[in-house]
Coordinates of C-alpha atoms and ligand atoms in Angstrom, one line a residue:
X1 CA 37.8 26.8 9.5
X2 CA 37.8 24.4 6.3
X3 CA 34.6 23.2 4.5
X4 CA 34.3 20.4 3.1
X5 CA 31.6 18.9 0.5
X6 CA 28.8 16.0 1.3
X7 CA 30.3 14.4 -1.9
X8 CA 33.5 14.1 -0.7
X9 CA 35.9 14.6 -3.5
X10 CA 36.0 18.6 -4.0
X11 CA 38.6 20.3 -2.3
X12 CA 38.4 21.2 1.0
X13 CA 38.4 25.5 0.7
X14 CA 37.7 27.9 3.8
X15 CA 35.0 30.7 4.1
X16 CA 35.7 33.1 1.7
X17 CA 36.2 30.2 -0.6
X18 CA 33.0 28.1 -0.1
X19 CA 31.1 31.3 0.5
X20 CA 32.0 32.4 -3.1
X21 CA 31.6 29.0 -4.8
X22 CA 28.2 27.9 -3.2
X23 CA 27.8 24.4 -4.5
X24 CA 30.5 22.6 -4.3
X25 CA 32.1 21.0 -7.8
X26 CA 31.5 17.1 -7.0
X27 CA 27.8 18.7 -7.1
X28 CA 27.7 18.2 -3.0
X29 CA 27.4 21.0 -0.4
X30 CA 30.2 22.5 1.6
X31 CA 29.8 22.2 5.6
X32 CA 32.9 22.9 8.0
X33 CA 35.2 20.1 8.8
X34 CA 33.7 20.4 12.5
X35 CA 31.4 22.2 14.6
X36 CA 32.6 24.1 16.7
X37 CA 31.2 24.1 20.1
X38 CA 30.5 26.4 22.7
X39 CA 31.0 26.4 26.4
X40 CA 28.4 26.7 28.6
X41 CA 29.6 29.8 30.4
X42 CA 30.6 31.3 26.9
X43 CA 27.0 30.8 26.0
X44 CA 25.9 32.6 29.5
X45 CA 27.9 35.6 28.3
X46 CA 26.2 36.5 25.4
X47 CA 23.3 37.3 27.4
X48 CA 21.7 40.4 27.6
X49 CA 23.9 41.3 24.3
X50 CA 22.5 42.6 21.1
X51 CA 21.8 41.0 18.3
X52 CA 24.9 42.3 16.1
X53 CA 26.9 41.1 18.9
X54 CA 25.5 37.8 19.5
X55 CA 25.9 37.4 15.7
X56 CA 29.3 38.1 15.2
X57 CA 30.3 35.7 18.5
X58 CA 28.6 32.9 16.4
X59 CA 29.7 33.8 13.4
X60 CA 33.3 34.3 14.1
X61 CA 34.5 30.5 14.4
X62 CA 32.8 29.5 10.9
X63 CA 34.3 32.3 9.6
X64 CA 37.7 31.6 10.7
X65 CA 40.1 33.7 9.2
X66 CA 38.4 35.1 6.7
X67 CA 37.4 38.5 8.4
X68 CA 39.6 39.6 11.1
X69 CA 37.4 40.1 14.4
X70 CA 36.8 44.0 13.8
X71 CA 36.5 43.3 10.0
X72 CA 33.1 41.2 11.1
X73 CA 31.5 42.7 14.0
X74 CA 32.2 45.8 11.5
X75 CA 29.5 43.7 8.9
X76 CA 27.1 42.6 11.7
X77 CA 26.6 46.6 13.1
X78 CA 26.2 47.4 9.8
X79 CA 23.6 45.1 8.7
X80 CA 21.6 44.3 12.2
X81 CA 22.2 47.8 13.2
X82 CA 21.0 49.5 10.2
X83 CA 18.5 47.1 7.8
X84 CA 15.8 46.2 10.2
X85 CA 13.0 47.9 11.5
X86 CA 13.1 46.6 14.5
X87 CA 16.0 47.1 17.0
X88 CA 15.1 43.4 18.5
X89 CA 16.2 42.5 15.2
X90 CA 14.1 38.8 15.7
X91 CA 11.9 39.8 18.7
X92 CA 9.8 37.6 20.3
X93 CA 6.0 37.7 20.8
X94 CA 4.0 35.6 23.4
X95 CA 1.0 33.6 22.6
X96 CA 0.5 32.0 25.7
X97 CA 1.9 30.2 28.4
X98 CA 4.1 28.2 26.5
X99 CA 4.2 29.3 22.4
X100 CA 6.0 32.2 21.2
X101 CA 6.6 33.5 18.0
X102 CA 10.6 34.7 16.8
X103 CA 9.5 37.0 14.2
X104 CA 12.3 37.1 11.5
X105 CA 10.2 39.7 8.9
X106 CA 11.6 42.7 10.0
X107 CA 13.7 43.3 6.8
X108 CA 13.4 44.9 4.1
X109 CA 11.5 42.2 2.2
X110 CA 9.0 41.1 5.4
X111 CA 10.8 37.4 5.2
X112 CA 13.1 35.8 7.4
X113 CA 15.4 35.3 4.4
X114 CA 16.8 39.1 4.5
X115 CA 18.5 38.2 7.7
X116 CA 21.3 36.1 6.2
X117 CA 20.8 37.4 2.8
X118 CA 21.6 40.9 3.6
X119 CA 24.6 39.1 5.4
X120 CA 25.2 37.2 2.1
X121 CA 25.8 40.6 0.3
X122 CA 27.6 42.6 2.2
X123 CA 30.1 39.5 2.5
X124 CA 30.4 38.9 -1.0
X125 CA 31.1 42.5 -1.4
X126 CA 34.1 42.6 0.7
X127 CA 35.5 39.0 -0.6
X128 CA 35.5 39.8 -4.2
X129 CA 37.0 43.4 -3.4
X130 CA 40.0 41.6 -1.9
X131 CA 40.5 39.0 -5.0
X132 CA 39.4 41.9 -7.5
X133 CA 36.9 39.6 -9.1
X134 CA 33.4 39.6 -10.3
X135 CA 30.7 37.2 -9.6
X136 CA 27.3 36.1 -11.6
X137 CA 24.5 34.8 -9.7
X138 CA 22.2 32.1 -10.5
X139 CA 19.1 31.7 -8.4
X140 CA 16.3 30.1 -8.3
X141 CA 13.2 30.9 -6.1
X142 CA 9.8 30.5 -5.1
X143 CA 9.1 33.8 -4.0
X144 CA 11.1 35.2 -1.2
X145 CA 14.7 34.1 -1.5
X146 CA 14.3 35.9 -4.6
X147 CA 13.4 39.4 -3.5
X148 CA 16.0 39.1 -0.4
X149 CA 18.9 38.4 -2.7
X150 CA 17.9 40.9 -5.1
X151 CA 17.6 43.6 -2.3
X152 CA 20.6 42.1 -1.0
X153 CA 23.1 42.9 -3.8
X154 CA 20.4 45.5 -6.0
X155 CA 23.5 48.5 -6.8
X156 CA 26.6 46.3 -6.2
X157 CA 29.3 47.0 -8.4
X158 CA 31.0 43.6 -8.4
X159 CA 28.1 41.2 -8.2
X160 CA 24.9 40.8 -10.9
X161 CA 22.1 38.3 -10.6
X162 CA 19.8 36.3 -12.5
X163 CA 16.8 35.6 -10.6
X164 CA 14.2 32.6 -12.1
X165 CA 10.4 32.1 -10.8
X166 CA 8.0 30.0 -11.7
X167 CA 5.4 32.0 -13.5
X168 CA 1.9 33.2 -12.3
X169 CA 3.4 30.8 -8.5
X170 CA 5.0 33.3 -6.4
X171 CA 2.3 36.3 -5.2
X172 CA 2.2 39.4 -6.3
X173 CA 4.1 40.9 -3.5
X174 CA 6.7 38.5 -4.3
X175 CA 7.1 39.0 -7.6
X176 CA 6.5 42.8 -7.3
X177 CA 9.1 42.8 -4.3
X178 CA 11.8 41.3 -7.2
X179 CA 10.9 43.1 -10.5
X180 CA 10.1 46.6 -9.0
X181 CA 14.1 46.9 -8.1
X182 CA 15.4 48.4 -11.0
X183 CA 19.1 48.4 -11.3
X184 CA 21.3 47.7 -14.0
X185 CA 22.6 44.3 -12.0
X186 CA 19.7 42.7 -12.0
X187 CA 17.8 40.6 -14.0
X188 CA 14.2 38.7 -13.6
X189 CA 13.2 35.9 -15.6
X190 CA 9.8 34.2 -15.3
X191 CA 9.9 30.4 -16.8
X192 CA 7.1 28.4 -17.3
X193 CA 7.0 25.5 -14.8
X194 CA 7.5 24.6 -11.2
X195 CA 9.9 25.7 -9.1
X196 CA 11.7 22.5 -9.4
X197 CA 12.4 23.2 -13.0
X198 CA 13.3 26.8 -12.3
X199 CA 16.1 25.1 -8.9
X200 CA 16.9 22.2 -12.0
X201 CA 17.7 24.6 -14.5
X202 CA 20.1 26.4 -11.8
X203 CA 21.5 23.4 -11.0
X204 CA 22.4 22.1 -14.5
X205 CA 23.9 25.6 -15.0
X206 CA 26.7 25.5 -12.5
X207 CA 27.3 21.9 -13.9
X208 CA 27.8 23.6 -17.5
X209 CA 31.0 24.1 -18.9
X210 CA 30.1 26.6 -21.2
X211 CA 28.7 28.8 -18.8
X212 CA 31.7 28.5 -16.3
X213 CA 33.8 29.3 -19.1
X214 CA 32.7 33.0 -19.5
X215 CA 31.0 33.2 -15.9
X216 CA 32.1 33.2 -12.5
X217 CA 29.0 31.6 -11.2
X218 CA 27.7 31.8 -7.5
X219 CA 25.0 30.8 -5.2
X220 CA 22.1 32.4 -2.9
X221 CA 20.0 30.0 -2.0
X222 CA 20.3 28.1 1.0
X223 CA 23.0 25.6 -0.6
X224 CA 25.1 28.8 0.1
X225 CA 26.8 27.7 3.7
X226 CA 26.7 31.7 4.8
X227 CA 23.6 32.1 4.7
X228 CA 22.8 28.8 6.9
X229 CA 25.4 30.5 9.5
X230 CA 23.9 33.4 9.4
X231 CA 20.8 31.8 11.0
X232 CA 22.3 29.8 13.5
X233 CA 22.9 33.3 15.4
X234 CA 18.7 33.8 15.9
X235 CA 18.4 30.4 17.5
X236 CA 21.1 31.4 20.3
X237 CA 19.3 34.9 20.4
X238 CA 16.1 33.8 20.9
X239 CA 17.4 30.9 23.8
X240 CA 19.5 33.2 25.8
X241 CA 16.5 35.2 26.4
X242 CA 14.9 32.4 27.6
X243 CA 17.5 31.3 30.2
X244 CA 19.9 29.4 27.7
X245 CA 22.1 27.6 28.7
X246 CA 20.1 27.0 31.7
X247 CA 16.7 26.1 30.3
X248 CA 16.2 24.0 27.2
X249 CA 14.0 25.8 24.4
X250 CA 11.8 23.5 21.6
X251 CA 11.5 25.2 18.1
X252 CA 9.2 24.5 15.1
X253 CA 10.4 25.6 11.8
X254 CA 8.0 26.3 8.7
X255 CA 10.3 24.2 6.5
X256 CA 10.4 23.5 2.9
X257 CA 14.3 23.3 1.3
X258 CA 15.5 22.4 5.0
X259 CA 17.9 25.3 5.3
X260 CA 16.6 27.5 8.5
X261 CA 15.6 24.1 10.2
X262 CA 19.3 23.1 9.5
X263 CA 20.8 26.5 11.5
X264 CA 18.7 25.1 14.5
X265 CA 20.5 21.2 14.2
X266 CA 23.5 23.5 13.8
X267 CA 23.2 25.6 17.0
X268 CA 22.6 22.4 18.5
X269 CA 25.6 20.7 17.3
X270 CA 27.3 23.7 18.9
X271 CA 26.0 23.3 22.3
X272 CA 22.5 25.7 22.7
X273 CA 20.5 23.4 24.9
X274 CA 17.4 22.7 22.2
X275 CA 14.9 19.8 23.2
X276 CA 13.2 19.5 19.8
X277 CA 13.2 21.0 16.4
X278 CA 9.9 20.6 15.0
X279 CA 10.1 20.4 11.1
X280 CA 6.7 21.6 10.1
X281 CA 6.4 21.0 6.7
X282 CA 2.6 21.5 4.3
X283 CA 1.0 18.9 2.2
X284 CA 3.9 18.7 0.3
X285 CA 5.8 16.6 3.0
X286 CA 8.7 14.8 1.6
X287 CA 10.4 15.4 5.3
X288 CA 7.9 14.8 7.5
X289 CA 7.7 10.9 5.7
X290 CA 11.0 10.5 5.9
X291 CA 11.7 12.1 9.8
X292 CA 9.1 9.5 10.3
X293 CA 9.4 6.6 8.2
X294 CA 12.6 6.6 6.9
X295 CA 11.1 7.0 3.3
X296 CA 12.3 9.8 1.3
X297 CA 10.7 9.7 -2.3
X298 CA 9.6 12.5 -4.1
X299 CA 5.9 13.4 -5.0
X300 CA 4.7 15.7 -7.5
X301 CA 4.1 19.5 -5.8
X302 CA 0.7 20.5 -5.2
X303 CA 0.4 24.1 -5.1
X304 CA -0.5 25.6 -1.3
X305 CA -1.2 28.9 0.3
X306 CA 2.4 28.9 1.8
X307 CA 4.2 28.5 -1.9
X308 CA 7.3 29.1 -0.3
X309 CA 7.4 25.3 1.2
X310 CA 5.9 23.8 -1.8
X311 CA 8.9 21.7 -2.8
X312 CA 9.4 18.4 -4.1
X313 CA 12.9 18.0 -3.3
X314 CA 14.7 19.5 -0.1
X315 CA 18.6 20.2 -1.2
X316 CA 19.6 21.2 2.3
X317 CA 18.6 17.4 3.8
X318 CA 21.8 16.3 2.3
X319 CA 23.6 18.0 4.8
X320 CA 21.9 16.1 7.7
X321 CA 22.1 12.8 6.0
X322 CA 26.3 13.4 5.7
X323 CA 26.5 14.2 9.0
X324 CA 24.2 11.7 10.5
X325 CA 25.6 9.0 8.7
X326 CA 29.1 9.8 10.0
X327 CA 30.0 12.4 7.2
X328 CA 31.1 9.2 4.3
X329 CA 31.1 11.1 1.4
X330 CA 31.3 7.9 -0.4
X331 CA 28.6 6.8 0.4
X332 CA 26.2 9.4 0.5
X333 CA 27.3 10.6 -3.3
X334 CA 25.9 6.6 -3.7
X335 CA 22.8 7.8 -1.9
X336 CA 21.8 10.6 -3.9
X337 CA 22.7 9.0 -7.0
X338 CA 20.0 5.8 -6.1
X339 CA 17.6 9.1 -5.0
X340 CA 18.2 10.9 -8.3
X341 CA 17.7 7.5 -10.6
X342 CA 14.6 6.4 -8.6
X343 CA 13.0 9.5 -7.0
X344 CA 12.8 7.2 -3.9
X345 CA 15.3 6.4 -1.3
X346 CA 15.4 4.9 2.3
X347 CA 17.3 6.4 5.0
X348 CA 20.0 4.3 7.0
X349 CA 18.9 3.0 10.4
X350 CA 21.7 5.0 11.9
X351 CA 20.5 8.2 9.9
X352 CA 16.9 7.5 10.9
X353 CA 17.9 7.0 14.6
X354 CA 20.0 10.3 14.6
X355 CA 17.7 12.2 13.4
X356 CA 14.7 11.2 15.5
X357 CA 16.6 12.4 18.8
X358 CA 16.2 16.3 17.8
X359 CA 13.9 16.0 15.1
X360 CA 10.0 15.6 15.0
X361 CA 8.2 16.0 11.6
X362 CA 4.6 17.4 11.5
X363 CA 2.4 18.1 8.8
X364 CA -0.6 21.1 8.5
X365 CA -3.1 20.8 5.6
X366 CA -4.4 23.5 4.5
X367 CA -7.5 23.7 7.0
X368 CA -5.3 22.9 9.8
X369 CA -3.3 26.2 8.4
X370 CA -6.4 28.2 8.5
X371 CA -7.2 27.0 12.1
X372 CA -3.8 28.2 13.7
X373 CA -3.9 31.7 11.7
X374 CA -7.5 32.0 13.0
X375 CA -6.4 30.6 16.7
X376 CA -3.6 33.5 17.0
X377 CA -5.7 36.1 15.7
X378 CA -8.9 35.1 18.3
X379 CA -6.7 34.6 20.7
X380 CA -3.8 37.2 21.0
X381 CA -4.9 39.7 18.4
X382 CA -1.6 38.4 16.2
X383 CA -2.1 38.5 12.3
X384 CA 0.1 36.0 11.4
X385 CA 1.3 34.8 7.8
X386 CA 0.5 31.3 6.2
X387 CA 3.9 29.4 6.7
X388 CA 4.0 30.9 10.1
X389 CA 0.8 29.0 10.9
X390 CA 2.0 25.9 9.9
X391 CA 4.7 26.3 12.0
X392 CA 2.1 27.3 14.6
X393 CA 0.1 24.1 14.0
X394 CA 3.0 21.9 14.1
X395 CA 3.8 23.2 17.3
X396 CA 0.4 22.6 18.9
X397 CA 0.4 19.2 17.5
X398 CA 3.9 18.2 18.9
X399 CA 2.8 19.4 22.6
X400 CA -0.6 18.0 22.1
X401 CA 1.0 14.9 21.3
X402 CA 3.1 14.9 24.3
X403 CA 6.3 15.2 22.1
X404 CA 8.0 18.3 24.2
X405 CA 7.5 18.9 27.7
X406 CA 5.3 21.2 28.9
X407 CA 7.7 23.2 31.1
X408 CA 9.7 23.9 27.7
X409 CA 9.2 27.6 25.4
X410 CA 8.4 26.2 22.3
X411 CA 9.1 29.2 20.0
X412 CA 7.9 28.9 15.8
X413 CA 9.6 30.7 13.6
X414 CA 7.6 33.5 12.0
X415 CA 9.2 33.5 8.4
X416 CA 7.2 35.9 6.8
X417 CA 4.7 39.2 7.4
X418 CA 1.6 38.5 6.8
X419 CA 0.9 41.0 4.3
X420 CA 2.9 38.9 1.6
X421 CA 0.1 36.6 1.3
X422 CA -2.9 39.3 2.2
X423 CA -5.8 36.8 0.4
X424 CA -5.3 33.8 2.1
X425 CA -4.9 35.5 5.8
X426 CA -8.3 37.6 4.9
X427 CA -9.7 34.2 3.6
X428 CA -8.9 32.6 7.3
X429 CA -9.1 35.6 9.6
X430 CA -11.6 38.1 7.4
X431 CA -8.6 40.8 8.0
X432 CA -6.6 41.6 4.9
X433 CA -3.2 42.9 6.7
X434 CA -1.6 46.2 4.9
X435 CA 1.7 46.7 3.7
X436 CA 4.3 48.4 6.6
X437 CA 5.3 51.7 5.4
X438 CA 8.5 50.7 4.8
X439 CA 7.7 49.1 2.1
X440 CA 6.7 52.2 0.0
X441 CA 4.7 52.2 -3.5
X442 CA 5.0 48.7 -4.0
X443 CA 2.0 48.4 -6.4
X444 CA 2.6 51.7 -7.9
X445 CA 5.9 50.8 -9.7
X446 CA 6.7 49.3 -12.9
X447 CA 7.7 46.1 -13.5
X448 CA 10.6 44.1 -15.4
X449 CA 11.1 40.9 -16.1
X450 CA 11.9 38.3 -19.0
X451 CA 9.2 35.6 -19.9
X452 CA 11.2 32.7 -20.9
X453 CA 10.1 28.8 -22.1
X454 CA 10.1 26.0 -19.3
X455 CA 13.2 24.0 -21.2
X456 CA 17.1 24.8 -19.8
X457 CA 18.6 25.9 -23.1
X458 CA 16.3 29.1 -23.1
X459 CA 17.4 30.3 -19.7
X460 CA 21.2 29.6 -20.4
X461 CA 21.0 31.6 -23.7
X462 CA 19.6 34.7 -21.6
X463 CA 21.9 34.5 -19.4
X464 CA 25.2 34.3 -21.7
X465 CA 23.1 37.0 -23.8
X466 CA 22.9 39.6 -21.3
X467 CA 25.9 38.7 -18.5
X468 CA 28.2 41.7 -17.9
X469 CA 30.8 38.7 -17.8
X470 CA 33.0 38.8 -14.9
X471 CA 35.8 35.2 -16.1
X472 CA 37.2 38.4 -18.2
X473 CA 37.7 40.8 -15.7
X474 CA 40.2 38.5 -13.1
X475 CA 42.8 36.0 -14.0
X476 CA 41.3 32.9 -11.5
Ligands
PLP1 C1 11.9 30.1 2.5 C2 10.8 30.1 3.4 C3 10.5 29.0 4.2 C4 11.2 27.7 4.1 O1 12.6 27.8 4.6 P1 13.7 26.7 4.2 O2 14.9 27.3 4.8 O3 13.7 26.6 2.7 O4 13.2 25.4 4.8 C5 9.4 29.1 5.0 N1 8.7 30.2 5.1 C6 8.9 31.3 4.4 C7 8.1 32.5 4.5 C8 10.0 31.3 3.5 O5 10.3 32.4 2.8

């Protein structure tokens, strides 16, 4: 399978390749030349299968011939047989007679970003084995893709990362959940600023020729193609046990930088029978404007309970605006040039009108939030987490509004535990949810990190400062 970028003029490269680069050097995103689709009856086959195996059936056409066939369902039993607590993997929970939660928190972390991350790792492990090469990663996060890459590769001999959050804007189970790791490959650095500055800074830093000159630098967030594959597989797992391909499943996604919302359009694309994807974003709702007016400008972030979807800017909606407007690289990079100078941009009538035939954006304020945490907990006994609920609400609002037929599962995404955001579940439910075991001491440990000034030269010096290097030790 070849990838190629939104922007159109970096070169095409296949898995390993794009999996090791992350963004791609026209400053685009890398997505495979095509999707590759599935037959009905293949799809009826994975049913009943477990999750490892289900995963590496989805996985294995994206990753092409980069992992022989034992070399990845090798990977998948090692990670969805062995870093969950839950031998469902994503199980799912009723709520009634039509919503259902796919909870994805079962990692080590409590988010649903361990389940590609701990993917991420094990692949960049083996890939950079094989070229004898080191890599440096460069993340930014908002809380929890932060603690699931730094679980993810914690101990690795070949990989170190550089992890940024805002200060005093992730919760202290977040930032706990990254700083408490202690091993000699990775580093914390608190900036002062938003989490746009912190993803900026990142950004500017793979653009920096200084920095590639020593560095060989590489990506976890959800730019990184891998990880989106990696969640394709838990929309298939969760619609074969509801009949698929037989009977259509709706989803709603707590979304904020568009990537797990993606790996739904993406099973799509592949031939799971979906009848909506419900993109359920906060106040902060850049996507829900633009899914339903076409306009797509940028606001300033106001700070929510569910920090993790408190974005400005959504990098992973460039990959549905290529592919709905018939993958012109041209003319997208002209796009997202007009977005970047003015902050503001209007979607094409044939993007708009793609997108609205799988696509629904819905918004929860804050009370609306509160409403569905307290609805699940009345109702079901369920403790569920902040970004969950605003999936939750979204979903209730799409059926309410007649937007998915009733005779279809709609199923939200739980994307976190609750007990990474304990006050504001206690606030809305009057429960405080504990820690799971697994967790261990979290609140006893010490903590590292670097405080660092908001501007890009301070976080660039830190990391040339105290990079093990890794240009030096291979010849590419
Ligand atoms: C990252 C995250 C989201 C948003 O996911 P995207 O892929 O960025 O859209 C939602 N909920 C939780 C708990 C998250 O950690």
């Amino acid at each position: 399978m070849e990838y190629i970028s939104t922007r159109g003029s970096a070169p095409a490269l296949d898995f390993e390749g794009a999996t090791l680069a992350g963004l791609a050097s026209d400053g685009g995103l890398y997505l495979p030349r095509d999707w590759p689709k599935f037959t009905e009856a293949q799809i009826r086959n994975l049913r009943g299968a477990e999750y490892s195996v289900v995963a590496s059936e989805v996985m294995k056409p994206f990753v092409g011939d980069a992992l022989t066939e034992a070399e990845l369902a090798e990977i998948c039993d090692q990670v969805y047989g062995g870093s969950f607590s839950h031998s469902g993997v994503t199980p799912l929970v009723q709520l009634d007679a039509q919503n259902w939660l796919l909870e994805l928190f079962h990692g080590p972390t409590l988010a649903f970003k361990d389940v590609a991350l701990q993917m991420l790792g094990r692949l960049f492990e083996t890939f950079l084995e094989r070229r004898d090469q080191r890599l440096t990663i460069v993340g930014a996060t908002s809380g929890d893709t932060g603690s699931a890459a730094i679980r993810a590769v914690a101990g690795l001999d070949r990989v170190e990362i550089f992890m940024l959050h805002p200060e005093g804007k992730v919760s202290d189970v977040q930032r706990r959940q990254m700083t408490t790791v202690r091993s000699p490959n990775v580093h914390n650095i608190a900036i002062e600023g938003s989490f746009d500055d912190a993803q900026s800074h990142v950004k500017r830093m793979f653009a920096d020729a200084d920095v590639n000159q020593t560095l060989n630098l590489g990506a976890v967030n959800s730019i990184n193609w891998a990880r989106l594959m990696a969640q394709v597989v838990y929309y298939f797992y969760a619609a074969l046990q509801f009949g698929a391909p037989d009977r259509k499943v709706a989803f709603s996604v707590p979304t904020g930088n568009f990537g797990d919302v993606f790996a739904g359009y993406v099973a799509a694309k592949m031939g799971l029978p979906i009848e909506k994807l419900v993109v359920a974003t906060n106040v902060n709702d850049i996507l829900q404007r633009a899914l339903t007016t076409g306009d797509y400008s940028a606001r300033g972030v106001t700070p929510t309970i569910t920090p993790s979807m408190d974005i400005q800017v959504s990098s992973n909606f460039e990959r549905l605006l290529f592919d709905l407007g018939g993958r012109d690289g041209a003319a997208l990079t002209e796009q997202m040039r007009s977005f970047d100078a003015a902050q503001s941009m209007q979607l094409t009538d044939v993007q708009r009108g793609g997108a609205r035939d799988l696509f629904l954006g819905v918004r929860a304020d804050q009370e609306q939030t509160a409403r569905a945490m307290q609805g699940a907990y009345q109702s079901c006994g369920q403790i569920i987490d902040p970004h969950t609920a605003v999936g939750l609400s979204a979903a209730h609002d799409a059926i309410k509004e007649g937007a998915i037929d009733p005779l279809v599962p709609v199923v939200t995404l739980a994307t976190a535990h609750a007990a990474k955001f304990p006050d504001a579940v206690e606030r809305a439910v009057g429960v405080r949810p504990g820690l799971p075991a697994r967790v261990g001491d979290l609140f006893g440990r010490e903590e590292h990190f670097s405080p660092l000034a908001g501007d890009y030269e301070a976080t660039r010096d830190f990391v040339l400062q105290h990079a093990a290097g890794s240009a030096a030790s291979s010849s590419s």
